[in-house]
Structure formats: C-alpha cells, structure tokens
XYZ file of C-alpha atoms in Angstrom:
368
model
C -78.353 10.893 17.541
C -77.206 11.432 14.003
C -80.824 11.190 12.772
C -82.002 13.788 15.271
C -79.377 16.296 13.977
C -80.447 15.738 10.355
C -84.134 16.341 11.194
C -83.290 19.556 13.080
C -81.176 20.902 10.185
C -83.963 20.215 7.707
C -86.533 22.050 9.841
C -84.175 25.005 10.250
C -83.520 25.195 6.478
C -87.246 25.064 5.754
C -87.899 27.895 8.202
C -85.210 30.069 6.580
C -86.579 29.361 3.083
C -90.101 30.319 4.086
C -88.954 33.519 5.794
C -86.979 34.643 2.700
C -89.954 34.220 0.332
C -91.564 37.463 1.600
C -89.462 40.618 0.820
C -88.264 42.492 3.828
C -90.622 45.326 4.828
C -93.546 44.325 2.532
C -96.483 42.709 4.192
C -98.825 42.718 1.136
C -101.161 45.112 2.945
C -102.442 47.618 0.291
C -104.995 49.321 2.495
C -102.699 52.405 2.780
C -103.584 53.318 -0.842
C -107.047 54.367 0.228
C -105.514 57.074 2.410
C -102.884 58.366 -0.123
C -103.740 61.950 -1.118
C -102.213 64.788 -3.130
C -101.318 68.018 -1.355
C -100.051 71.589 -1.940
C -101.281 71.760 -5.511
C -100.419 75.093 -7.121
C -99.513 76.497 -10.555
C -96.608 78.584 -11.754
C -97.938 81.102 -14.330
C -95.317 82.364 -16.769
C -97.115 85.185 -18.609
C -95.461 86.571 -21.763
C -95.010 90.348 -21.836
C -95.108 90.813 -25.610
C -98.920 90.950 -25.941
C -98.944 87.503 -27.546
C -101.215 86.251 -24.743
C -99.126 83.099 -24.279
C -99.171 81.759 -20.707
C -97.043 78.766 -19.700
C -98.615 76.866 -16.792
C -96.485 74.544 -14.663
C -98.583 72.665 -12.060
C -96.877 71.468 -8.881
C -97.995 69.301 -5.964
C -97.120 66.462 -3.587
C -98.211 62.856 -4.171
C -99.485 63.571 -7.673
C -99.079 61.235 -10.644
C -100.775 63.503 -13.197
C -102.466 66.896 -13.549
C -105.335 68.000 -15.768
C -105.137 71.746 -16.408
C -108.417 73.375 -17.407
C -107.508 76.763 -18.909
C -110.785 78.534 -18.238
C -110.796 79.549 -21.904
C -111.313 77.724 -25.187
C -113.489 74.814 -26.221
C -113.119 71.117 -26.811
C -109.633 69.665 -26.796
C -108.089 73.147 -26.724
C -109.675 73.927 -23.351
C -107.488 71.595 -21.252
C -104.307 69.527 -21.176
C -102.915 66.580 -19.171
C -99.498 67.296 -17.638
C -97.113 64.930 -15.867
C -95.260 66.111 -12.747
C -92.416 68.398 -13.783
C -94.089 69.195 -17.120
C -96.005 72.256 -18.334
C -98.564 73.391 -20.881
C -99.142 76.677 -22.748
C -102.294 78.482 -23.825
C -103.032 81.759 -25.649
C -105.379 84.071 -23.748
C -107.082 87.266 -24.831
C -106.844 90.099 -22.320
C -109.226 89.447 -19.406
C -109.844 87.575 -16.141
C -109.909 83.762 -16.026
C -110.222 80.898 -13.548
C -107.777 78.053 -14.094
C -108.684 74.751 -12.440
C -106.143 71.983 -11.841
C -107.283 68.423 -11.227
C -104.551 66.476 -9.370
C -104.707 62.664 -9.559
C -102.848 60.700 -6.877
C -101.466 57.142 -6.918
C -104.780 55.743 -5.731
C -106.647 57.384 -8.603
C -108.285 59.900 -6.320
C -108.702 63.395 -7.717
C -108.609 66.800 -6.108
C -109.605 70.004 -7.952
C -108.142 73.385 -7.047
C -108.950 76.686 -8.790
C -106.689 79.684 -9.311
C -107.400 83.192 -10.700
C -105.457 84.403 -13.744
C -105.424 88.033 -14.904
C -104.134 88.861 -18.388
C -103.340 92.535 -19.034
C -101.634 93.615 -22.243
C -98.928 96.275 -22.095
C -99.186 99.524 -24.056
C -97.195 99.583 -27.313
C -93.878 101.409 -27.183
C -91.615 103.348 -29.571
C -94.398 104.266 -31.975
C -93.091 105.873 -35.174
C -95.041 107.231 -38.157
C -93.749 107.527 -41.706
C -95.399 109.021 -44.790
C -94.472 109.098 -48.462
C -94.995 111.907 -50.961
C -98.348 110.422 -51.904
C -99.473 110.422 -48.267
C -99.078 106.687 -47.913
C -98.917 105.939 -44.192
C -96.876 103.313 -42.362
C -96.175 102.844 -38.666
C -94.240 100.598 -36.333
C -94.283 100.008 -32.569
C -93.076 97.427 -30.105
C -95.820 95.168 -28.703
C -98.417 96.489 -31.178
C -100.931 94.119 -32.733
C -102.484 96.597 -35.180
C -102.993 100.325 -35.806
C -105.734 102.857 -36.440
C -104.941 105.831 -38.685
C -106.730 109.181 -38.401
C -105.914 111.541 -41.286
C -107.341 114.589 -39.535
C -109.298 115.974 -42.490
C -112.889 115.159 -41.474
C -114.956 115.703 -38.339
C -115.774 112.680 -36.144
C -113.355 110.585 -38.167
C -113.440 106.807 -37.858
C -109.929 105.359 -37.773
C -108.680 103.389 -40.767
C -107.363 99.954 -39.681
C -103.755 99.166 -40.580
C -102.005 95.848 -39.995
C -98.439 95.333 -38.809
C -96.089 95.981 -41.742
C -98.869 97.362 -43.950
C -98.669 100.642 -45.897
C -102.020 102.300 -46.515
C -102.824 103.519 -50.043
C -102.359 107.168 -51.006
C -104.762 109.543 -49.278
C -105.982 112.684 -51.056
C -106.578 115.651 -48.783
C -109.116 118.379 -49.557
C -108.046 121.879 -50.579
C -105.490 123.392 -48.172
C -107.026 125.028 -45.121
C -105.860 127.678 -42.720
C -104.238 125.236 -40.301
C -101.963 122.272 -41.025
C -103.492 118.841 -40.869
C -102.444 116.608 -37.989
C -102.088 112.888 -38.712
C -102.737 110.637 -35.694
C -101.900 106.949 -35.383
C -103.014 104.689 -32.542
C -100.994 101.549 -31.841
C -103.269 98.850 -30.406
C -102.075 96.161 -28.020
C -104.836 93.653 -28.648
C -106.345 94.684 -25.318
C -107.360 97.942 -23.677
C -103.894 99.494 -23.698
C -102.974 101.707 -26.633
C -100.440 104.363 -27.554
C -100.969 107.393 -29.788
C -98.616 109.607 -31.769
C -99.220 112.559 -34.060
C -97.419 114.098 -37.008
C -98.078 117.653 -38.153
C -98.282 117.470 -41.930
C -96.364 120.055 -43.871
C -98.159 121.457 -46.906
C -99.544 124.723 -48.223
C -100.305 127.122 -46.703
C -96.956 127.761 -44.980
C -96.889 130.517 -42.364
C -94.000 129.503 -40.028
C -96.162 129.735 -36.908
C -96.063 125.960 -36.319
C -93.145 125.282 -34.009
C -92.675 121.539 -34.612
C -92.165 121.683 -38.406
C -88.820 121.857 -40.231
C -89.924 123.914 -43.198
C -86.948 123.958 -45.563
C -83.659 122.150 -46.009
C -80.798 123.695 -47.964
C -78.326 122.805 -50.732
C -75.090 124.630 -51.691
C -71.475 123.708 -52.486
C -69.895 125.840 -49.738
C -72.599 125.396 -47.114
C -73.476 129.097 -47.082
C -77.098 128.585 -48.043
C -79.240 128.922 -44.915
C -82.882 128.958 -43.956
C -84.400 129.482 -40.514
C -87.589 130.537 -38.788
C -87.117 134.091 -37.489
C -88.987 136.982 -35.908
C -90.767 139.242 -38.369
C -88.254 142.051 -39.093
C -91.047 144.506 -40.033
C -94.436 143.482 -38.655
C -96.480 146.016 -40.584
C -98.465 146.524 -43.778
C -99.767 143.284 -45.282
C -97.876 141.047 -42.847
C -98.030 141.465 -39.092
C -97.410 137.800 -38.210
C -94.887 137.006 -35.476
C -92.755 134.416 -37.282
C -91.437 134.296 -40.853
C -88.820 132.417 -42.837
C -85.355 133.947 -43.268
C -83.561 133.008 -46.507
C -79.775 133.508 -46.711
C -78.480 133.002 -50.256
C -75.627 130.572 -50.816
C -72.508 131.023 -52.926
C -73.271 128.703 -55.838
C -75.613 129.926 -58.547
C -77.728 126.795 -58.055
C -77.990 127.207 -54.259
C -81.401 127.014 -52.726
C -83.787 125.398 -50.316
C -86.123 122.440 -50.651
C -89.246 121.523 -48.772
C -90.408 117.883 -48.929
C -94.154 118.268 -48.498
C -96.043 115.610 -46.558
C -99.180 116.520 -48.517
C -98.332 117.187 -52.173
C -99.391 120.348 -53.986
C -102.471 119.309 -55.953
C -103.013 121.423 -59.089
C -106.694 120.494 -58.987
C -106.918 123.177 -56.286
C -105.153 125.920 -58.217
C -102.083 126.562 -60.351
C -100.894 129.779 -58.702
C -98.742 130.146 -55.590
C -98.520 133.479 -53.771
C -95.728 134.380 -51.333
C -95.207 137.412 -49.122
C -91.634 138.700 -49.380
C -89.692 141.256 -47.340
C -86.525 142.535 -49.047
C -84.369 144.715 -46.768
C -81.824 145.632 -49.472
C -82.649 147.940 -52.379
C -79.857 146.276 -54.380
C -82.065 143.198 -54.658
C -84.879 144.992 -56.482
C -85.299 143.409 -59.890
C -83.635 140.164 -58.872
C -85.886 137.145 -59.149
C -87.056 134.503 -56.727
C -87.661 131.048 -58.225
C -90.352 128.652 -57.097
C -89.711 125.212 -58.564
C -92.096 122.308 -58.120
C -90.486 118.870 -58.197
C -91.069 115.149 -57.679
C -94.384 114.451 -59.322
C -96.442 112.004 -57.301
C -97.230 108.801 -59.155
C -94.629 109.046 -61.910
C -92.112 106.163 -62.103
C -88.675 106.983 -60.767
C -89.875 110.051 -58.828
C -88.421 112.489 -61.416
C -87.266 115.863 -60.184
C -88.830 118.206 -62.726
C -90.330 116.451 -65.763
C -92.552 119.394 -66.758
C -90.037 122.201 -66.225
C -92.251 123.507 -63.417
C -90.267 126.686 -62.664
C -91.643 130.217 -62.316
C -89.500 133.298 -61.559
C -90.839 136.570 -60.160
C -88.814 139.729 -59.411
C -88.676 141.789 -56.227
C -90.213 145.210 -56.836
C -89.522 146.999 -53.575
C -87.459 147.021 -50.377
C -88.234 147.923 -46.785
C -91.838 146.704 -46.953
C -93.698 143.435 -47.383
C -95.026 142.678 -50.860
C -96.880 139.688 -52.285
C -95.435 137.901 -55.309
C -97.499 135.579 -57.523
C -96.035 132.508 -59.243
C -98.402 131.386 -61.995
C -97.866 127.822 -63.248
C -100.942 127.802 -65.486
C -98.826 129.025 -68.388
C -96.824 125.790 -68.466
C -99.036 123.751 -70.779
C -97.120 120.515 -70.223
C -98.281 120.265 -66.603
C -101.418 118.087 -66.331
C -104.412 119.632 -64.629
C -104.327 117.010 -61.865
C -100.543 117.001 -61.266
C -99.328 116.645 -57.688
C -95.889 117.825 -56.574
C -94.279 116.617 -53.355
C -91.374 119.083 -53.200
C -91.180 122.882 -53.352
C -87.811 124.510 -54.072
C -86.769 128.156 -53.589
C -83.810 129.690 -55.442
C -82.747 133.329 -55.675
C -81.068 135.137 -58.582
C -80.120 131.761 -60.042
C -77.093 131.278 -62.310
C -75.328 134.076 -60.389
C -72.945 133.449 -57.496
C -74.587 134.492 -54.273
C -73.166 136.876 -51.680
C -75.368 135.662 -48.819
C -78.121 138.120 -49.580
C -80.881 137.973 -46.948
C -84.625 138.301 -47.444
C -87.748 136.994 -45.679
C -90.728 134.964 -46.885
C -94.106 134.139 -45.386
C -97.672 133.015 -46.116
C -97.221 130.650 -49.053
C -100.696 130.101 -50.530
C -102.199 128.115 -53.408
C -104.845 129.919 -55.425
C -106.578 130.028 -58.796
C-alpha cells in the first residue's frame, strides 16, 4: 500500500512539472503574426509661419513599429527619414504643393504606404519700413521678409535692385531735379509669391509744397517761437498762383531758423544757384535779408555742418506781391564743383532778435 502511494505521488509531481514548463497563455503558435497589420496611419503637419519653410512631421498609427517619411521634396538622404512611434522629423520646403508619403512597418515586417497632400504658402511680410541716409543709401526691414527689391523711381521700366536682409545699398545718384518729387519704392519678398510694398516720397529740390505727405522744414529757436507750416497762398497772383506755399514765422533768437534734411542731396553738378519765390506782407521787412545755408556735405567724414561757409543772403525788395530771389553759391570758391549738400537751412534777418515776422516762400529751384 505504501508503494502504491509513492508511485502516485511521483506521477502527480511529474504532471505538475510538465504543465509548469509552458508559460500560461502562450501556446508557441506564431501564425497570428501573418495577420498583424498597421492601421489609421496619418501625419501631424506643424508648418512654421515665419516663411522659413520648416515643417515638422509627426506620423501616427496603430500597430506600427517604425515609419519612413518621404518628404516629396529633396534628393538622396535628405528626401526621407525613418521615425519611431512618438517621434518626428523636420524638412524645409519652398512654397508649393507636395505629396508626402508615409511607409508604416508593422511587427511582422509588413509595410503599408499612405500619401498625404501638403500645401506650403508663405505669408506676406509685415511692418515694412524704409530708411535713407543723406547720400541716398537705402535700408529696409520687415517681419517675415527674406529679401527686398528697391526701385529708385528715376528711370522708366526700372528693374528692382536686390537687397538682402540687413544690407544697406550704396549711395544712389539721381539725375537733375525734375518737376515732380521722386518716389522710392521697396518690395519686401517672402520667398514665395506673397510680397509687400511701401513707398517714400523723396524730398529734394524743387520744393513747391503741393505734396501733402512731406514734412518740409523743421525749426530751431531758444524760445520755441520759430515756426514753419504749409499754408494757403495768401496772394495767388502775379508770378505765383499755386494753391499751397510755406509760411515762415521768425523766432526770437537771432540764430533762429528752419532746416530741411533732404532725402536727395543738392548736387552742385546741376547748378550752383537756388531761386525762391517770396511773399512779404510787411513793408517793414523790405531790405531785410533771407539766408539760405547749405549744410552737411555728403561724403565728408564727421558729416560737418558747413565746412565751406555755404551761406548766401538776399534782401527782400518789395511787399504785397510775390518776387523771386536768387541765391548764387558760385561765388564761394571753396565749394567743389561736385559738392553735395544734404541739408538746406533758412534764416531771416540773422543776428537780430526776431519779433515773429511772417513771410511766405515757394518754388525752390536749382539753376545755373
């Protein structure tokens, strides 16, 4: 009896040992791998909005062990990338339409390819600003711009001059002053089809005060009495029937005056005389002199104010009617023939304290 119990216990122990050698739930049947597939493959496109063209692609899907993202742009190793689940890849696209294909590989090594459209549109540049120096050197800045084209406005059918971000173009020499002011135009390019344009009306001779978007003269004075403003013509008759003129109100200090920073400098190659129409309403001003002073010579180090003593004074000869005064700089031998001045200053009856005398000016011209 005792032997029978020992044999039974041994058989039972052997059965338990055999049953525990195969993990619970695993039957070593791998045929299910042939039916394992990936599903719901899709990309998340994160497109930058700064015109850099950078697109971050995050592929997603079920039952996937790896993705191969084919960008639809580029060549060789730069045309695709392998991405693990949860990962992403980035690529730089020019503006245009593309087809991105994603190859999903499942646990069985089977692959499934899905394609997706991708549209890249660059945004138009914003906050375009134009700046110019006294030598007509042009700079510009704009958000989301990749480059610029500059149109100086002095030739017909002009081809824009390329300008890079942060670049300042060399000095530009304009032809002899014309009847209308030149208009500088800058286009900010996005790198795609979108672009933004801005213009700047350039202030130079001739000056006739009919251009509404130009600040013609600033003022200087110790008491702030010096004034200058665009005004209606107080006596539209005789040699001047224009609608708008400049009204000069003399300041208190003997050195009071106005200054006009010219976008396009006065180029003496085109003449050394400046003529100005003047209307003096007060007979007490007859014989008093108006100064025209040319300052800030383009190209000289330190931007000196008046290195050649470029000052000419001409007296009023009448009141109650327009007259034309001529300021001849050819008599100042120190001024080079090709000098260029970027600032024009007006002063009246200088060295004497002013009493806010008023007179009007118009039609500044450069002649020989």
